[in-house]
Coordinates of C-alpha atoms in Angstrom, one line a residue:
M1 CA -0.5 24.2 -5.8
R2 CA -1.2 21.1 -4.1
H3 CA -2.4 18.0 -6.0
K4 CA -5.7 16.3 -4.8
V5 CA -4.9 13.1 -3.6
A6 CA -6.5 9.8 -3.2
A7 CA -5.0 6.9 -1.0
I8 CA -6.0 3.0 -1.9
V9 CA -5.2 0.4 1.0
P10 CA -5.3 -2.8 -0.2
A11 CA -6.1 -5.1 2.9
A12 CA -7.7 -8.2 1.5
G13 CA -4.4 -10.7 2.7
S14 CA -5.2 -13.7 4.3
G15 CA -1.9 -13.8 6.8
K16 CA -0.4 -17.8 5.3
R17 CA 2.7 -16.5 4.9
L18 CA 3.0 -14.5 7.9
G19 CA 1.9 -17.7 9.8
A20 CA -1.2 -15.9 11.8
K21 CA -4.5 -17.2 12.8
E22 CA -6.0 -14.2 12.5
K23 CA -6.6 -12.4 9.1
K24 CA -3.1 -9.8 8.3
P25 CA -5.6 -6.9 8.9
F26 CA -6.5 -7.8 12.3
V27 CA -3.6 -9.2 13.8
L28 CA -3.1 -7.1 16.7
L29 CA 0.0 -5.0 17.4
A30 CA 0.4 -3.3 21.1
G31 CA -3.5 -3.9 21.0
K32 CA -4.6 -2.4 17.8
P33 CA -5.3 -4.1 14.7
L34 CA -2.3 -3.8 12.4
I35 CA -4.0 -1.8 9.8
T36 CA -5.6 0.7 12.1
Y37 CA -1.6 2.0 12.0
A38 CA -1.7 2.4 8.5
L39 CA -5.0 4.4 8.2
K40 CA -3.9 6.5 10.8
A41 CA -1.1 7.5 9.1
L42 CA -2.6 8.4 6.0
D43 CA -5.5 9.9 7.9
S44 CA -3.5 12.0 9.3
S45 CA -1.2 13.3 6.7
K46 CA -1.8 16.4 5.1
Y47 CA -0.9 15.0 1.5
I48 CA -3.8 13.0 1.6
D49 CA -7.4 13.9 0.6
Q50 CA -9.6 10.5 0.4
I51 CA -8.9 6.8 1.5
Y52 CA -10.5 3.8 -0.2
V53 CA -9.9 0.3 1.0
A54 CA -10.3 -3.5 -0.2
T55 CA -10.9 -6.0 2.1
D56 CA -12.1 -9.8 1.6
P57 CA -15.9 -9.6 1.7
D58 CA -16.5 -11.6 5.4
S59 CA -14.3 -8.5 7.2
I60 CA -16.3 -5.2 5.4
G61 CA -18.1 -4.7 8.5
R62 CA -15.1 -5.8 11.2
L63 CA -13.0 -2.8 9.2
K64 CA -15.9 0.0 9.3
D65 CA -15.9 -1.2 12.8
I66 CA -12.2 -0.2 13.5
I67 CA -12.5 3.1 11.4
G68 CA -15.1 4.5 13.5
K69 CA -13.8 3.2 16.7
Y70 CA -10.3 5.2 15.8
G71 CA -11.7 8.6 14.1
I72 CA -10.5 7.8 10.8
R73 CA -12.4 10.5 8.8
K74 CA -11.0 10.3 5.0
V75 CA -11.8 6.6 4.3
V76 CA -14.5 7.3 1.7
K77 CA -15.2 3.6 0.9
V78 CA -14.3 0.0 1.8
V79 CA -14.7 -2.1 -0.8
T80 CA -14.3 -6.3 -1.2
G81 CA -11.0 -6.7 -2.3
G82 CA -9.9 -8.5 -5.3
K83 CA -8.4 -12.5 -5.8
T84 CA -4.6 -11.0 -5.6
R85 CA -3.4 -7.5 -4.7
F86 CA -3.8 -6.1 -8.4
G87 CA -7.3 -7.1 -8.1
S88 CA -7.9 -5.1 -4.8
V89 CA -6.3 -2.2 -5.8
K90 CA -8.2 -2.5 -9.3
N91 CA -11.5 -2.7 -6.9
C92 CA -10.6 0.7 -5.1
F93 CA -9.4 2.5 -8.1
D94 CA -12.6 2.1 -10.0
L95 CA -14.2 3.9 -7.4
V96 CA -11.6 6.9 -6.9
D97 CA -12.3 10.2 -8.4
P98 CA -11.0 11.3 -11.3
L99 CA -10.2 14.6 -10.1
C100 CA -7.5 13.2 -8.0
E101 CA -4.7 13.9 -9.8
I102 CA -1.8 11.3 -7.7
V103 CA -2.9 7.8 -6.6
L104 CA -0.9 6.3 -3.8
I105 CA -1.0 2.7 -2.8
H106 CA 0.1 1.4 0.6
D107 CA -0.1 -1.9 1.8
G108 CA -2.6 -2.4 5.0
A109 CA -0.2 -5.3 6.2
R110 CA 2.8 -1.8 6.7
P111 CA 1.9 -0.2 9.7
F112 CA 4.5 2.4 9.6
P113 CA 4.7 4.4 6.5
G114 CA 6.3 8.0 7.5
D115 CA 5.0 10.8 6.6
S116 CA 8.2 11.8 4.7
D117 CA 7.5 9.0 2.6
I118 CA 4.2 10.0 1.9
M119 CA 5.0 13.5 1.1
N120 CA 7.7 12.6 -0.9
S121 CA 6.0 9.5 -3.2
V122 CA 3.2 12.3 -3.9
L123 CA 5.5 14.9 -4.9
L124 CA 7.6 12.5 -6.9
A125 CA 4.7 11.3 -8.6
G126 CA 3.4 14.7 -9.6
K127 CA 6.6 15.6 -11.1
F128 CA 7.8 12.0 -13.1
G129 CA 4.1 10.4 -13.0
G130 CA 5.2 7.8 -10.5
C131 CA 7.2 6.4 -7.0
V132 CA 8.1 3.6 -5.7
T133 CA 9.5 4.0 -2.5
A134 CA 12.2 1.4 -2.4
I135 CA 15.2 0.1 -0.1
P136 CA 18.9 -0.9 -1.4
M137 CA 19.4 -5.1 -1.4
T138 CA 21.9 -6.0 1.3
D139 CA 21.3 -9.8 1.1
T140 CA 23.7 -11.9 -1.1
V141 CA 21.5 -12.9 -3.9
K142 CA 22.2 -16.1 -6.2
L143 CA 20.9 -17.0 -9.6
A144 CA 20.3 -20.9 -9.6
G145 CA 19.1 -23.4 -12.9
K146 CA 16.2 -25.4 -12.4
D147 CA 18.3 -27.8 -10.5
L148 CA 19.1 -25.5 -8.4
F149 CA 22.9 -25.4 -8.5
V150 CA 24.1 -21.9 -8.4
K151 CA 25.1 -20.2 -11.5
K152 CA 26.2 -17.0 -10.2
T153 CA 26.3 -14.3 -7.3
V154 CA 23.9 -11.5 -8.5
D155 CA 25.4 -7.9 -8.4
R156 CA 23.3 -6.3 -6.0
S157 CA 24.1 -2.7 -6.2
S158 CA 21.8 -2.7 -8.8
L159 CA 18.9 -4.2 -6.9
W160 CA 16.0 -2.8 -4.7
R161 CA 13.3 -3.8 -2.9
A162 CA 9.9 -2.3 -3.8
Q163 CA 8.0 -1.0 -0.4
T164 CA 5.1 0.9 -0.2
P165 CA 3.8 3.7 -0.4
Q166 CA 3.7 3.6 -4.1
A167 CA 2.5 7.0 -6.2
F168 CA 1.0 7.3 -9.5
R169 CA -0.5 10.4 -11.5
Y170 CA -4.1 9.3 -12.0
G171 CA -3.9 8.7 -15.6
I172 CA -0.8 6.3 -15.5
L173 CA -2.6 4.1 -13.5
K174 CA -5.5 3.9 -15.3
K175 CA -3.7 3.0 -18.4

């Protein structure tokens, strides 16, 4: 039996780190707003039943227009994002139907969630309670003191870079 799954897409980022003049979700990639790719991937996944999106208050109408223009059908609600990613996720989560057994979180600025990543995140969250997509650390990492002198090179064999999607059982995320 398949779990009922809600996807949360925090997309209230300003794009400061990206160095863009446009808000991050609306930066164009191959002529389409960046967020379009993530929403289309989630919308077309058979593992996702509904989608909640958080954006800044001035962009709610613009995001709804994009959802309509690109035929994204599973979006249930577009909400005002929080001051932080945590706040944006919480604003969406507060609206998720508790009958959704699994909640998947995928950043709106990550345009290409693979269907296998979505599937594995949902299945592993169902089995273990939670799942975070991650990739092994390949960079050399240095630990420095307040004086900025290197104290040691960190063993990267057990370091992973967290990505999205991330999925959790509803009750675990609620706690």
